[in-house]
Amino acid sequence: MDSGVFNLAVNPVHLGLGARVIPLDLFTGEPEWYEHYAASTSSDGIDGRLVTMHRFMDSWQSWEVHPEGEELVLCLEGALHLFQDIDGEIHSVVLKQGEAIINPRGVWHTADVDGTATALFITAGMGTENRPR
């Protein structure tokens, strides 16, 4: 990152207190990566945000929830069929290129992908939980 240019799909960023943007270590997707991220940014509390970009070729294998805040999902390429479990009722929407949605605080969500899709996520990640689909 000598030039300041980086690939968000490889190196996510943390939006922290004081309007800081902090590039993060190489993203592995492993639980240890998330644990390190949570520990190193915990002083920002629920106001910190994780910004990631992911390319999907398969549907998600789990549901996730962000109990401490909302999540913005922006489809950059392809289409995501997003499902939200709101008070026990499944709501679904198809996001196409350029379209976005907010996953509300405490709402379990997952997605299906037909082909490939790329999405940008701005997540209040503190306390994120996962469950099998």
Coordinates of C-alpha atoms in Angstrom, one line a residue:
M1 CA 0.0 0.0 0.0
D2 CA 2.9 2.4 -0.6
S3 CA 0.9 4.3 -3.1
G4 CA -2.2 4.4 -0.9
V5 CA -4.1 2.2 -3.4
F6 CA -5.5 -1.1 -2.2
N7 CA -8.1 -3.7 -3.1
L8 CA -11.1 -3.6 -0.8
A9 CA -11.9 -7.2 -1.5
V10 CA -8.5 -8.2 -0.1
N11 CA -8.0 -5.5 2.6
P12 CA -11.2 -4.3 4.2
V13 CA -11.3 -1.1 6.1
H14 CA -12.6 0.0 9.5
L15 CA -14.4 3.3 9.9
G16 CA -13.5 4.4 13.4
L17 CA -14.1 7.2 15.8
G18 CA -12.7 10.6 14.8
A19 CA -13.6 10.0 11.2
R20 CA -10.7 7.6 10.8
V21 CA -10.4 5.1 7.9
I22 CA -8.1 2.2 8.9
P23 CA -6.9 -0.4 6.3
L24 CA -7.0 -3.9 7.8
D25 CA -4.9 -7.0 7.4
L26 CA -5.4 -9.4 4.5
F27 CA -8.9 -10.7 4.7
T28 CA -9.1 -14.5 5.2
G29 CA -12.8 -15.0 6.1
E30 CA -11.6 -17.2 9.0
P31 CA -13.1 -16.8 12.5
E32 CA -9.6 -15.8 13.7
W33 CA -9.6 -12.8 11.3
Y34 CA -12.9 -11.6 12.8
E35 CA -11.7 -12.1 16.3
H36 CA -8.6 -10.1 15.7
Y37 CA -10.6 -7.4 14.0
A38 CA -13.1 -7.2 17.0
A39 CA -10.2 -7.1 19.5
S40 CA -8.3 -4.4 17.7
T41 CA -11.3 -2.1 17.1
S42 CA -13.2 -2.7 20.3
S43 CA -12.4 0.8 21.6
D44 CA -14.7 2.3 18.9
G45 CA -17.6 0.4 20.4
I46 CA -20.8 0.2 18.4
D47 CA -19.9 3.3 16.3
G48 CA -17.1 1.4 14.4
R49 CA -18.0 0.0 11.0
L50 CA -16.4 -2.7 9.0
V51 CA -16.4 -2.0 5.2
T52 CA -15.9 -5.1 3.0
M53 CA -16.4 -6.2 -0.6
H54 CA -17.2 -9.7 -1.5
R55 CA -17.7 -11.7 -4.7
F56 CA -20.1 -14.6 -4.4
M57 CA -20.4 -17.5 -6.7
D58 CA -22.6 -19.6 -4.3
S59 CA -25.5 -18.9 -2.0
W60 CA -24.6 -18.3 1.6
Q61 CA -24.4 -21.3 3.9
S62 CA -25.6 -19.5 7.0
W63 CA -27.7 -16.7 8.4
E64 CA -26.1 -13.8 10.2
V65 CA -27.3 -11.0 12.5
H66 CA -25.8 -7.7 13.7
P67 CA -27.4 -7.0 17.1
E68 CA -25.6 -3.7 17.7
G69 CA -26.5 -1.8 14.5
E70 CA -27.6 -1.7 10.9
E71 CA -25.8 -3.0 7.8
L72 CA -25.8 -1.4 4.4
V73 CA -25.6 -3.8 1.5
L74 CA -24.9 -2.4 -2.0
C75 CA -24.9 -4.7 -5.0
L76 CA -22.1 -3.8 -7.3
E77 CA -22.4 -6.6 -9.9
G78 CA -24.8 -9.3 -10.7
A79 CA -27.8 -9.9 -8.4
L80 CA -28.3 -11.0 -4.8
H81 CA -31.5 -12.5 -3.6
L82 CA -31.5 -11.3 0.1
F83 CA -33.7 -12.8 2.8
Q84 CA -34.5 -11.1 6.1
D85 CA -36.2 -12.8 9.0
I86 CA -38.3 -10.0 10.5
D87 CA -40.3 -11.2 13.6
G88 CA -40.4 -14.8 12.2
E89 CA -41.6 -13.7 8.8
I90 CA -39.2 -14.1 5.8
H91 CA -39.0 -11.0 3.6
S92 CA -37.1 -11.3 0.3
V93 CA -35.8 -8.8 -2.3
V94 CA -33.5 -9.1 -5.3
L95 CA -30.8 -6.5 -5.4
K96 CA -29.4 -5.7 -8.8
Q97 CA -26.4 -3.6 -9.8
G98 CA -26.5 -0.3 -8.0
E99 CA -29.3 -1.2 -5.7
A100 CA -28.9 -1.2 -1.9
I101 CA -30.8 -2.3 1.2
I102 CA -30.4 -1.9 4.9
N103 CA -30.4 -5.0 7.2
P104 CA -31.9 -3.6 10.4
R105 CA -30.3 -4.1 13.8
G106 CA -31.1 -7.5 15.1
V107 CA -32.6 -9.0 11.9
W108 CA -31.2 -12.3 10.7
H109 CA -30.3 -12.3 7.0
T110 CA -28.9 -14.5 4.3
A111 CA -28.6 -14.5 0.5
D112 CA -28.9 -16.7 -2.6
V113 CA -26.8 -16.0 -5.7
D114 CA -27.5 -17.2 -9.2
G115 CA -24.2 -17.0 -11.1
T116 CA -21.9 -14.4 -9.6
A117 CA -22.5 -11.2 -7.6
T118 CA -20.3 -8.6 -5.9
A119 CA -21.5 -6.6 -3.0
L120 CA -20.2 -3.9 -0.7
F121 CA -21.1 -4.1 3.0
I122 CA -20.9 -1.4 5.7
T123 CA -21.5 -3.3 8.9
A124 CA -21.9 -2.6 12.5
G125 CA -20.0 -5.8 13.3
M126 CA -19.8 -5.8 17.1
G127 CA -21.6 -8.9 18.4
T128 CA -22.3 -10.4 15.0
E129 CA -23.7 -13.9 15.2
N130 CA -24.1 -16.7 12.7
R131 CA -26.4 -19.8 12.6
P132 CA -26.7 -22.6 10.1
R133 CA -29.1 -22.1 7.2

